[in-house]
C-alpha cells in the first residue's frame, strides 16, 4: 500500500496527547524546499488557515509545511509552532530581514472527546511535530491509526477514525502519495463484490441509511442518518452541539506541477473521499485536500494531448490513493474509551 513518504523528500511527524481529559493531536507534512502546492475545500464546515495563500492567482507558490490538527479552530494555533520551526531553519518566503514560512493548516473537530473541552493542540505541539518530521529519514514508515491528528478522530460520532496513508508509482516514474485524517460524518463504503486485496477489503460493505427512518431497521448495518447526527447530552443539560466532522487529506507527488495544476489535482482527489465514505462533503464536514508537488519528475508535455493525458493519469491515481489512505485510516484505528464516550472499531465483530 505504501505511504506518502514514498514521495522522495516528504516527511511526516506526529504529536498527540491522551488521558487526563486529552484525546487529540497534530500531524505535520514537511516537504522538501521548493515544493509547490495548492488546496481545494469542498466540505461545508471547514476550519482552515492560510488556504487563500495557495490560490493560483496569488503571489506565493511554495509551501513549507502542511499542518493537520485536532482541536477545531482552536487547534489551528499549531500552525504557529510549525511556522516557528521553519523560520528557525531558514525556510520560508524571503522578505527583507528574514523569511515568512508558508504553513497552511486544516483542523478536525475533536473537542471534548477526551473529556476536557479545553484540551486541544498547542503551538508547542505543532513545533514538536514539525521537528519530529524533520528528524525522520528518507522514506520512513508513517504512524497510522490513533496518532497525530487522528488521535481524537471519530466516524459517524460512533466509530474510531484515524490516520491512514498510501502511495502508488506510475509507469513514468511519478510517485503519488496521500495521508488522510478520517473524522467523517459518513462511514466507509465498499462497492458490492469488491475483491481487491488491500486495506479496503477489511472494511465491510455498508448500505446507505434509510433517510426516512429515525430508528435502526431490523437487520440493518450501522446507524441511520438520524443516529449519526445524534450527539451525547450536554453535561450542563443545555442543547447539545451539532455534529462537526471532517476528512483531511494531503496528496504529494514528485511530478512537476504548477499551482493551478496542484489546485486541479486537489479537486480531482476529492473523488477518493466520495469513493471511500458515504455520505461525504456534507454541510457538517470540512473536507479539505492539499496537493504538494516536489518538482522532481517532468511530465510528458510534448504536445497538448500528451499534457492532458499525463495530468489526467496523475489525477486519477491521486483519487485512488486518497481512497486507499482513508480506508487505511479506518483499518488502522483502535477502540478508545474516555469520559466522553466509547468509540469502537468499525466492522469489529
mmCIF file of C-alpha atoms in Angstrom:
data_model
loop_
_atom_site.group_PDB
_atom_site.id
_atom_site.type_symbol
_atom_site.label_atom_id
_atom_site.label_comp_id
_atom_site.label_asym_id
_atom_site.label_seq_id
_atom_site.Cartn_x
_atom_site.Cartn_y
_atom_site.Cartn_z
ATOM 1 C CA UNK A 1 0.000 0.000 0.000
ATOM 2 C CA UNK A 2 2.915 2.352 0.641
ATOM 3 C CA UNK A 3 2.913 5.761 2.297
ATOM 4 C CA UNK A 4 3.085 9.432 1.427
ATOM 5 C CA UNK A 5 6.773 9.293 2.358
ATOM 6 C CA UNK A 6 7.393 7.174 -0.748
ATOM 7 C CA UNK A 7 7.466 10.562 -2.482
ATOM 8 C CA UNK A 8 11.167 11.463 -2.159
ATOM 9 C CA UNK A 9 11.844 14.248 0.313
ATOM 10 C CA UNK A 10 8.462 14.139 2.052
ATOM 11 C CA UNK A 11 8.449 13.506 5.804
ATOM 12 C CA UNK A 12 5.693 13.244 8.406
ATOM 13 C CA UNK A 13 5.695 13.952 12.130
ATOM 14 C CA UNK A 14 3.029 13.322 14.776
ATOM 15 C CA UNK A 15 2.408 14.604 18.272
ATOM 16 C CA UNK A 16 -0.575 13.595 20.409
ATOM 17 C CA UNK A 17 -1.873 13.556 23.961
ATOM 18 C CA UNK A 18 -4.375 11.160 25.520
ATOM 19 C CA UNK A 19 -5.621 10.627 29.055
ATOM 20 C CA UNK A 20 -6.443 13.197 31.754
ATOM 21 C CA UNK A 21 -9.103 14.697 29.504
ATOM 22 C CA UNK A 22 -6.949 14.698 26.359
ATOM 23 C CA UNK A 23 -7.650 12.886 23.093
ATOM 24 C CA UNK A 24 -6.186 14.965 20.309
ATOM 25 C CA UNK A 25 -3.037 15.628 18.329
ATOM 26 C CA UNK A 26 -1.330 17.167 15.321
ATOM 27 C CA UNK A 27 0.284 15.813 12.163
ATOM 28 C CA UNK A 28 2.762 17.789 10.052
ATOM 29 C CA UNK A 29 3.717 17.006 6.463
ATOM 30 C CA UNK A 30 7.144 18.504 5.774
ATOM 31 C CA UNK A 31 8.038 18.561 2.068
ATOM 32 C CA UNK A 32 11.459 19.413 0.606
ATOM 33 C CA UNK A 33 12.306 23.081 -0.044
ATOM 34 C CA UNK A 34 10.872 24.437 -3.277
ATOM 35 C CA UNK A 35 7.688 22.372 -3.091
ATOM 36 C CA UNK A 36 4.716 23.918 -4.877
ATOM 37 C CA UNK A 37 1.185 23.467 -3.542
ATOM 38 C CA UNK A 38 -2.472 24.342 -3.519
ATOM 39 C CA UNK A 39 -5.693 23.278 -1.808
ATOM 40 C CA UNK A 40 -9.323 22.547 -2.544
ATOM 41 C CA UNK A 41 -12.012 22.787 0.150
ATOM 42 C CA UNK A 42 -15.331 21.098 -0.638
ATOM 43 C CA UNK A 43 -16.793 20.447 2.793
ATOM 44 C CA UNK A 44 -19.444 22.716 4.251
ATOM 45 C CA UNK A 45 -17.793 23.244 7.641
ATOM 46 C CA UNK A 46 -14.039 23.769 7.216
ATOM 47 C CA UNK A 47 -11.555 25.074 9.792
ATOM 48 C CA UNK A 48 -8.503 26.238 7.843
ATOM 49 C CA UNK A 49 -5.511 28.585 7.971
ATOM 50 C CA UNK A 50 -3.582 30.266 5.105
ATOM 51 C CA UNK A 51 -5.505 28.418 2.403
ATOM 52 C CA UNK A 52 -6.093 31.655 0.482
ATOM 53 C CA UNK A 53 -2.327 31.949 0.005
ATOM 54 C CA UNK A 54 -2.407 28.744 -2.055
ATOM 55 C CA UNK A 55 -4.768 30.100 -4.703
ATOM 56 C CA UNK A 56 -3.191 30.052 -8.179
ATOM 57 C CA UNK A 57 -3.829 33.785 -8.572
ATOM 58 C CA UNK A 58 -1.782 34.803 -5.512
ATOM 59 C CA UNK A 59 1.895 35.699 -5.130
ATOM 60 C CA UNK A 60 3.443 32.693 -3.397
ATOM 61 C CA UNK A 61 3.662 29.216 -4.928
ATOM 62 C CA UNK A 62 5.881 27.423 -2.408
ATOM 63 C CA UNK A 63 4.608 25.516 0.632
ATOM 64 C CA UNK A 64 6.950 24.952 3.575
ATOM 65 C CA UNK A 65 4.759 22.608 5.652
ATOM 66 C CA UNK A 66 1.153 21.460 5.948
ATOM 67 C CA UNK A 67 -0.433 21.055 9.375
ATOM 68 C CA UNK A 68 -3.354 18.711 10.037
ATOM 69 C CA UNK A 69 -4.655 19.119 13.558
ATOM 70 C CA UNK A 70 -7.331 18.330 16.061
ATOM 71 C CA UNK A 71 -8.963 20.979 18.205
ATOM 72 C CA UNK A 72 -11.196 22.575 15.587
ATOM 73 C CA UNK A 73 -10.427 26.273 15.047
ATOM 74 C CA UNK A 74 -8.539 26.384 18.357
ATOM 75 C CA UNK A 75 -6.135 23.753 17.075
ATOM 76 C CA UNK A 76 -5.048 25.976 14.180
ATOM 77 C CA UNK A 77 -2.659 27.520 16.720
ATOM 78 C CA UNK A 78 -0.408 24.543 15.930
ATOM 79 C CA UNK A 79 0.455 26.185 12.604
ATOM 80 C CA UNK A 80 2.294 28.908 14.518
ATOM 81 C CA UNK A 81 4.537 26.256 16.045
ATOM 82 C CA UNK A 82 5.291 24.727 12.654
ATOM 83 C CA UNK A 83 5.962 28.190 11.288
ATOM 84 C CA UNK A 84 8.381 28.898 14.150
ATOM 85 C CA UNK A 85 10.351 25.744 13.345
ATOM 86 C CA UNK A 86 10.508 26.692 9.664
ATOM 87 C CA UNK A 87 11.713 30.205 10.484
ATOM 88 C CA UNK A 88 14.433 28.870 12.771
ATOM 89 C CA UNK A 89 15.608 26.653 9.925
ATOM 90 C CA UNK A 90 15.519 29.355 7.248
ATOM 91 C CA UNK A 91 12.541 28.002 5.380
ATOM 92 C CA UNK A 92 10.008 30.448 4.020
ATOM 93 C CA UNK A 93 9.243 33.238 1.582
ATOM 94 C CA UNK A 94 12.201 35.604 1.594
ATOM 95 C CA UNK A 95 11.460 39.166 2.705
ATOM 96 C CA UNK A 96 13.743 41.969 3.930
ATOM 97 C CA UNK A 97 15.066 40.896 7.309
ATOM 98 C CA UNK A 98 14.160 37.202 7.157
ATOM 99 C CA UNK A 99 11.630 34.700 5.866
ATOM 100 C CA UNK A 100 7.889 34.172 6.198
ATOM 101 C CA UNK A 101 7.121 30.445 6.194
ATOM 102 C CA UNK A 102 4.043 29.406 4.235
ATOM 103 C CA UNK A 103 2.313 26.898 6.507
ATOM 104 C CA UNK A 104 -1.324 26.186 5.635
ATOM 105 C CA UNK A 105 -3.368 24.150 8.088
ATOM 106 C CA UNK A 106 -6.714 22.437 8.486
ATOM 107 C CA UNK A 107 -8.423 21.075 11.582
ATOM 108 C CA UNK A 108 -10.849 18.342 12.548
ATOM 109 C CA UNK A 109 -13.458 18.702 15.280
ATOM 110 C CA UNK A 110 -12.496 16.538 18.254
ATOM 111 C CA UNK A 111 -13.184 18.970 21.083
ATOM 112 C CA UNK A 112 -14.137 17.267 24.328
ATOM 113 C CA UNK A 113 -13.668 13.712 23.096
ATOM 114 C CA UNK A 114 -11.137 13.034 25.821
ATOM 115 C CA UNK A 115 -13.462 14.514 28.431
ATOM 116 C CA UNK A 116 -11.995 18.041 28.641
ATOM 117 C CA UNK A 117 -13.241 20.579 26.103
ATOM 118 C CA UNK A 118 -10.225 22.812 26.761
ATOM 119 C CA UNK A 119 -7.677 20.054 25.977
ATOM 120 C CA UNK A 120 -6.633 20.976 22.463
ATOM 121 C CA UNK A 121 -3.383 21.003 20.431
ATOM 122 C CA UNK A 122 -0.989 23.871 21.081
ATOM 123 C CA UNK A 123 1.660 25.756 19.138
ATOM 124 C CA UNK A 124 4.320 23.788 21.023
ATOM 125 C CA UNK A 125 2.777 20.539 19.787
ATOM 126 C CA UNK A 126 2.896 21.896 16.237
ATOM 127 C CA UNK A 127 6.566 22.748 16.685
ATOM 128 C CA UNK A 128 7.327 19.295 18.097
ATOM 129 C CA UNK A 129 5.512 17.525 15.248
ATOM 130 C CA UNK A 130 7.466 19.553 12.679
ATOM 131 C CA UNK A 131 10.754 18.814 14.408
ATOM 132 C CA UNK A 132 9.802 15.125 14.532
ATOM 133 C CA UNK A 133 9.144 15.154 10.793
ATOM 134 C CA UNK A 134 12.484 16.834 10.074
ATOM 135 C CA UNK A 135 14.304 14.205 12.144
ATOM 136 C CA UNK A 136 12.913 11.330 10.077
ATOM 137 C CA UNK A 137 14.963 9.510 7.465
ATOM 138 C CA UNK A 138 14.109 9.331 3.782
ATOM 139 C CA UNK A 139 11.171 7.022 3.051
ATOM 140 C CA UNK A 140 10.389 6.434 6.712
ATOM 141 C CA UNK A 141 7.386 4.497 7.975
ATOM 142 C CA UNK A 142 4.416 6.682 8.873
ATOM 143 C CA UNK A 143 2.431 6.206 12.061
ATOM 144 C CA UNK A 144 -1.142 5.146 11.363
ATOM 145 C CA UNK A 145 -4.399 4.960 13.297
ATOM 146 C CA UNK A 146 -4.638 6.695 16.674
ATOM 147 C CA UNK A 147 -1.713 9.050 16.170
ATOM 148 C CA UNK A 148 -1.263 12.737 15.466
ATOM 149 C CA UNK A 149 -4.398 14.435 14.200
ATOM 150 C CA UNK A 150 -6.099 11.028 14.132
ATOM 151 C CA UNK A 151 -5.884 10.608 17.915
ATOM 152 C CA UNK A 152 -9.342 12.051 18.539
ATOM 153 C CA UNK A 153 -10.849 11.266 15.145
ATOM 154 C CA UNK A 154 -14.252 9.549 15.102
ATOM 155 C CA UNK A 155 -16.541 8.447 12.255
ATOM 156 C CA UNK A 156 -20.296 8.987 12.392
ATOM 157 C CA UNK A 157 -19.748 10.083 16.003
ATOM 158 C CA UNK A 158 -19.668 6.376 16.841
ATOM 159 C CA UNK A 159 -16.627 4.559 15.458
ATOM 160 C CA UNK A 160 -12.949 5.368 15.874
ATOM 161 C CA UNK A 161 -11.255 7.044 12.936
ATOM 162 C CA UNK A 162 -7.588 7.739 12.452
ATOM 163 C CA UNK A 163 -4.633 8.460 10.194
ATOM 164 C CA UNK A 164 -4.069 6.429 7.046
ATOM 165 C CA UNK A 165 -1.618 6.664 4.169
ATOM 166 C CA UNK A 166 -0.949 5.078 0.786
ATOM 167 C CA UNK A 167 1.009 5.589 -2.417
ATOM 168 C CA UNK A 168 1.384 4.392 -5.984
ATOM 169 C CA UNK A 169 4.209 4.603 -8.532
ATOM 170 C CA UNK A 170 3.209 5.148 -12.153
ATOM 171 C CA UNK A 171 4.990 3.754 -15.197
ATOM 172 C CA UNK A 172 6.625 7.116 -15.921
ATOM 173 C CA UNK A 173 8.309 7.172 -12.502
ATOM 174 C CA UNK A 174 5.816 9.573 -10.964
ATOM 175 C CA UNK A 175 5.015 8.757 -7.339
ATOM 176 C CA UNK A 176 1.682 9.846 -5.864
ATOM 177 C CA UNK A 177 1.121 9.508 -2.133
ATOM 178 C CA UNK A 178 -1.551 10.606 0.306
ATOM 179 C CA UNK A 179 -2.138 10.888 4.031
ATOM 180 C CA UNK A 180 -5.661 11.194 5.423
ATOM 181 C CA UNK A 181 -7.207 12.023 8.783
ATOM 182 C CA UNK A 182 -10.602 10.319 8.902
ATOM 183 C CA UNK A 183 -13.077 12.128 11.151
ATOM 184 C CA UNK A 184 -16.033 11.853 8.810
ATOM 185 C CA UNK A 185 -19.759 12.167 9.326
ATOM 186 C CA UNK A 186 -20.114 9.239 6.938
ATOM 187 C CA UNK A 187 -18.977 5.635 7.125
ATOM 188 C CA UNK A 188 -16.768 3.544 4.814
ATOM 189 C CA UNK A 189 -18.389 2.441 1.599
ATOM 190 C CA UNK A 190 -17.100 -0.624 -0.244
ATOM 191 C CA UNK A 191 -18.761 -1.492 -3.561
ATOM 192 C CA UNK A 192 -20.520 -4.882 -3.546
ATOM 193 C CA UNK A 193 -18.334 -7.644 -4.904
ATOM 194 C CA UNK A 194 -15.097 -5.706 -4.405
ATOM 195 C CA UNK A 195 -12.328 -8.330 -4.246
ATOM 196 C CA UNK A 196 -9.346 -6.013 -4.396
ATOM 197 C CA UNK A 197 -6.804 -7.178 -1.780
ATOM 198 C CA UNK A 198 -5.908 -4.065 0.212
ATOM 199 C CA UNK A 199 -6.851 -2.263 3.381
ATOM 200 C CA UNK A 200 -10.208 -1.560 1.782
ATOM 201 C CA UNK A 201 -11.004 -5.300 1.805
ATOM 202 C CA UNK A 202 -11.082 -5.332 5.618
ATOM 203 C CA UNK A 203 -13.858 -2.762 5.636
ATOM 204 C CA UNK A 204 -17.271 -4.450 5.404
ATOM 205 C CA UNK A 205 -19.871 -3.104 2.995
ATOM 206 C CA UNK A 206 -22.152 -0.503 4.485
ATOM 207 C CA UNK A 207 -25.525 0.155 2.967
ATOM 208 C CA UNK A 208 -26.688 3.769 2.789
ATOM 209 C CA UNK A 209 -29.009 4.639 5.663
ATOM 210 C CA UNK A 210 -32.762 4.842 5.352
ATOM 211 C CA UNK A 211 -33.105 8.603 5.298
ATOM 212 C CA UNK A 212 -36.815 8.436 6.134
ATOM 213 C CA UNK A 213 -36.277 6.450 9.313
ATOM 214 C CA UNK A 214 -35.127 7.677 12.711
ATOM 215 C CA UNK A 215 -34.577 4.175 14.086
ATOM 216 C CA UNK A 216 -32.412 1.258 13.081
ATOM 217 C CA UNK A 217 -34.210 -1.118 10.768
ATOM 218 C CA UNK A 218 -34.125 -4.804 11.739
ATOM 219 C CA UNK A 219 -31.031 -6.415 10.259
ATOM 220 C CA UNK A 220 -29.596 -3.108 9.048
ATOM 221 C CA UNK A 221 -25.850 -2.457 9.026
ATOM 222 C CA UNK A 222 -24.987 0.522 11.195
ATOM 223 C CA UNK A 223 -26.902 3.558 12.335
ATOM 224 C CA UNK A 224 -29.428 5.500 10.340
ATOM 225 C CA UNK A 225 -28.708 9.073 9.372
ATOM 226 C CA UNK A 226 -30.688 10.255 12.388
ATOM 227 C CA UNK A 227 -28.468 8.178 14.650
ATOM 228 C CA UNK A 228 -25.370 9.575 13.004
ATOM 229 C CA UNK A 229 -26.441 13.102 13.864
ATOM 230 C CA UNK A 230 -27.381 12.219 17.428
ATOM 231 C CA UNK A 231 -24.854 13.618 19.900
ATOM 232 C CA UNK A 232 -24.390 12.997 23.627
ATOM 233 C CA UNK A 233 -26.444 15.069 26.000
ATOM 234 C CA UNK A 234 -24.771 18.270 27.084
ATOM 235 C CA UNK A 235 -23.228 17.926 30.575
ATOM 236 C CA UNK A 236 -24.854 21.189 31.527
ATOM 237 C CA UNK A 237 -28.261 19.945 30.463
ATOM 238 C CA UNK A 238 -28.449 22.507 27.665
ATOM 239 C CA UNK A 239 -28.769 21.906 23.966
ATOM 240 C CA UNK A 240 -26.122 19.568 22.596
ATOM 241 C CA UNK A 241 -23.776 20.916 19.902
ATOM 242 C CA UNK A 242 -24.335 19.921 16.280
ATOM 243 C CA UNK A 243 -22.169 17.149 14.825
ATOM 244 C CA UNK A 244 -18.975 18.547 13.327
ATOM 245 C CA UNK A 245 -16.748 16.361 11.191
ATOM 246 C CA UNK A 246 -14.011 16.433 8.585
ATOM 247 C CA UNK A 247 -11.762 14.313 6.401
ATOM 248 C CA UNK A 248 -8.408 15.999 5.835
ATOM 249 C CA UNK A 249 -6.018 14.873 3.103
ATOM 250 C CA UNK A 250 -2.569 15.791 1.835
ATOM 251 C CA UNK A 251 -1.658 14.461 -1.609
ATOM 252 C CA UNK A 252 2.011 14.654 -2.593
ATOM 253 C CA UNK A 253 3.755 13.868 -5.863
ATOM 254 C CA UNK A 254 7.227 14.168 -7.314
ATOM 255 C CA UNK A 255 5.728 15.279 -10.647
ATOM 256 C CA UNK A 256 6.394 18.816 -11.777
ATOM 257 C CA UNK A 257 3.119 20.732 -11.383
ATOM 258 C CA UNK A 258 2.379 24.432 -11.219
ATOM 259 C CA UNK A 259 -0.005 25.906 -8.661
ATOM 260 C CA UNK A 260 -3.030 25.692 -10.959
ATOM 261 C CA UNK A 261 -2.299 22.039 -11.688
ATOM 262 C CA UNK A 262 -1.924 21.368 -7.962
ATOM 263 C CA UNK A 263 -5.301 23.012 -7.438
ATOM 264 C CA UNK A 264 -6.915 20.833 -10.099
ATOM 265 C CA UNK A 265 -5.253 17.715 -8.667
ATOM 266 C CA UNK A 266 -6.538 18.551 -5.189
ATOM 267 C CA UNK A 267 -10.044 18.971 -6.618
ATOM 268 C CA UNK A 268 -9.847 15.673 -8.509
ATOM 269 C CA UNK A 269 -8.602 13.921 -5.357
ATOM 270 C CA UNK A 270 -11.895 14.648 -3.606
ATOM 271 C CA UNK A 271 -13.322 11.815 -5.716
ATOM 272 C CA UNK A 272 -11.337 9.482 -3.477
ATOM 273 C CA UNK A 273 -13.195 10.772 -0.422
ATOM 274 C CA UNK A 274 -16.527 10.170 -2.141
ATOM 275 C CA UNK A 275 -15.486 6.638 -3.144
ATOM 276 C CA UNK A 276 -14.447 5.791 0.417
ATOM 277 C CA UNK A 277 -17.104 7.425 2.586
ATOM 278 C CA UNK A 278 -20.873 7.785 2.455
ATOM 279 C CA UNK A 279 -22.048 10.470 2.817
ATOM 280 C CA UNK A 280 -19.164 12.821 2.090
ATOM 281 C CA UNK A 281 -18.760 16.560 1.551
ATOM 282 C CA UNK A 282 -21.776 17.325 3.713
ATOM 283 C CA UNK A 283 -22.689 20.604 5.374
ATOM 284 C CA UNK A 284 -21.302 19.130 8.603
ATOM 285 C CA UNK A 285 -17.966 18.036 7.062
ATOM 286 C CA UNK A 286 -14.961 20.263 6.426
ATOM 287 C CA UNK A 287 -13.472 18.002 3.744
ATOM 288 C CA UNK A 288 -10.198 19.542 2.571
ATOM 289 C CA UNK A 289 -7.463 18.263 0.239
ATOM 290 C CA UNK A 290 -3.992 19.802 -0.133
ATOM 291 C CA UNK A 291 -1.776 18.904 -3.078
ATOM 292 C CA UNK A 292 2.027 19.225 -2.984
ATOM 293 C CA UNK A 293 4.427 18.916 -5.919
ATOM 294 C CA UNK A 294 8.117 18.421 -5.132
ATOM 295 C CA UNK A 295 9.049 19.387 -8.720
ATOM 296 C CA UNK A 296 11.320 16.392 -9.375
ATOM 297 C CA UNK A 297 9.916 14.442 -12.361
ATOM 298 C CA UNK A 298 8.802 16.164 -15.552
ATOM 299 C CA UNK A 299 5.585 15.029 -17.163
ATOM 300 C CA UNK A 300 5.251 14.434 -20.883
ATOM 301 C CA UNK A 301 4.179 17.796 -22.281
ATOM 302 C CA UNK A 302 5.418 17.210 -25.826
ATOM 303 C CA UNK A 303 2.046 18.307 -27.185
ATOM 304 C CA UNK A 304 -1.341 19.217 -25.788
ATOM 305 C CA UNK A 305 -2.705 15.690 -25.957
ATOM 306 C CA UNK A 306 0.321 14.338 -24.068
ATOM 307 C CA UNK A 307 -0.026 17.062 -21.430
ATOM 308 C CA UNK A 308 -3.680 16.261 -20.843
ATOM 309 C CA UNK A 309 -3.096 12.508 -20.678
ATOM 310 C CA UNK A 310 -0.236 12.995 -18.193
ATOM 311 C CA UNK A 311 -2.312 15.168 -15.894
ATOM 312 C CA UNK A 312 -5.451 13.045 -16.103
ATOM 313 C CA UNK A 313 -3.456 9.890 -15.332
ATOM 314 C CA UNK A 314 -1.835 11.529 -12.320
ATOM 315 C CA UNK A 315 -5.115 12.946 -11.027
ATOM 316 C CA UNK A 316 -6.905 9.625 -11.413
ATOM 317 C CA UNK A 317 -4.131 7.945 -9.440
ATOM 318 C CA UNK A 318 -4.406 10.640 -6.772
ATOM 319 C CA UNK A 319 -8.103 9.901 -6.252
ATOM 320 C CA UNK A 320 -7.372 6.173 -5.947
ATOM 321 C CA UNK A 321 -4.586 6.784 -3.440
ATOM 322 C CA UNK A 322 -6.803 9.065 -1.357
ATOM 323 C CA UNK A 323 -9.434 6.328 -1.171
ATOM 324 C CA UNK A 324 -6.829 3.803 -0.072
ATOM 325 C CA UNK A 325 -5.393 6.188 2.531
ATOM 326 C CA UNK A 326 -8.833 6.799 4.040
ATOM 327 C CA UNK A 327 -9.625 3.104 4.274
ATOM 328 C CA UNK A 328 -6.162 2.503 5.721
ATOM 329 C CA UNK A 329 -7.014 5.013 8.442
ATOM 330 C CA UNK A 330 -10.227 3.131 9.179
ATOM 331 C CA UNK A 331 -8.439 -0.228 9.276
ATOM 332 C CA UNK A 332 -5.639 1.127 11.496
ATOM 333 C CA UNK A 333 -7.877 2.773 14.099
ATOM 334 C CA UNK A 334 -8.113 1.263 17.586
ATOM 335 C CA UNK A 335 -11.011 1.419 20.015
ATOM 336 C CA UNK A 336 -10.897 4.116 22.686
ATOM 337 C CA UNK A 337 -12.904 4.754 25.860
ATOM 338 C CA UNK A 338 -12.889 8.164 27.540
ATOM 339 C CA UNK A 339 -15.172 10.010 29.974
ATOM 340 C CA UNK A 340 -16.877 11.439 26.875
ATOM 341 C CA UNK A 341 -17.759 8.092 25.321
ATOM 342 C CA UNK A 342 -16.743 4.730 23.933
ATOM 343 C CA UNK A 343 -15.563 4.627 20.333
ATOM 344 C CA UNK A 344 -15.253 1.160 18.822
ATOM 345 C CA UNK A 345 -13.695 -0.166 15.658
ATOM 346 C CA UNK A 346 -15.861 -0.091 12.555
ATOM 347 C CA UNK A 347 -16.617 -3.584 11.292
ATOM 348 C CA UNK A 348 -15.496 -5.294 14.533
ATOM 349 C CA UNK A 349 -17.373 -8.489 15.268
#
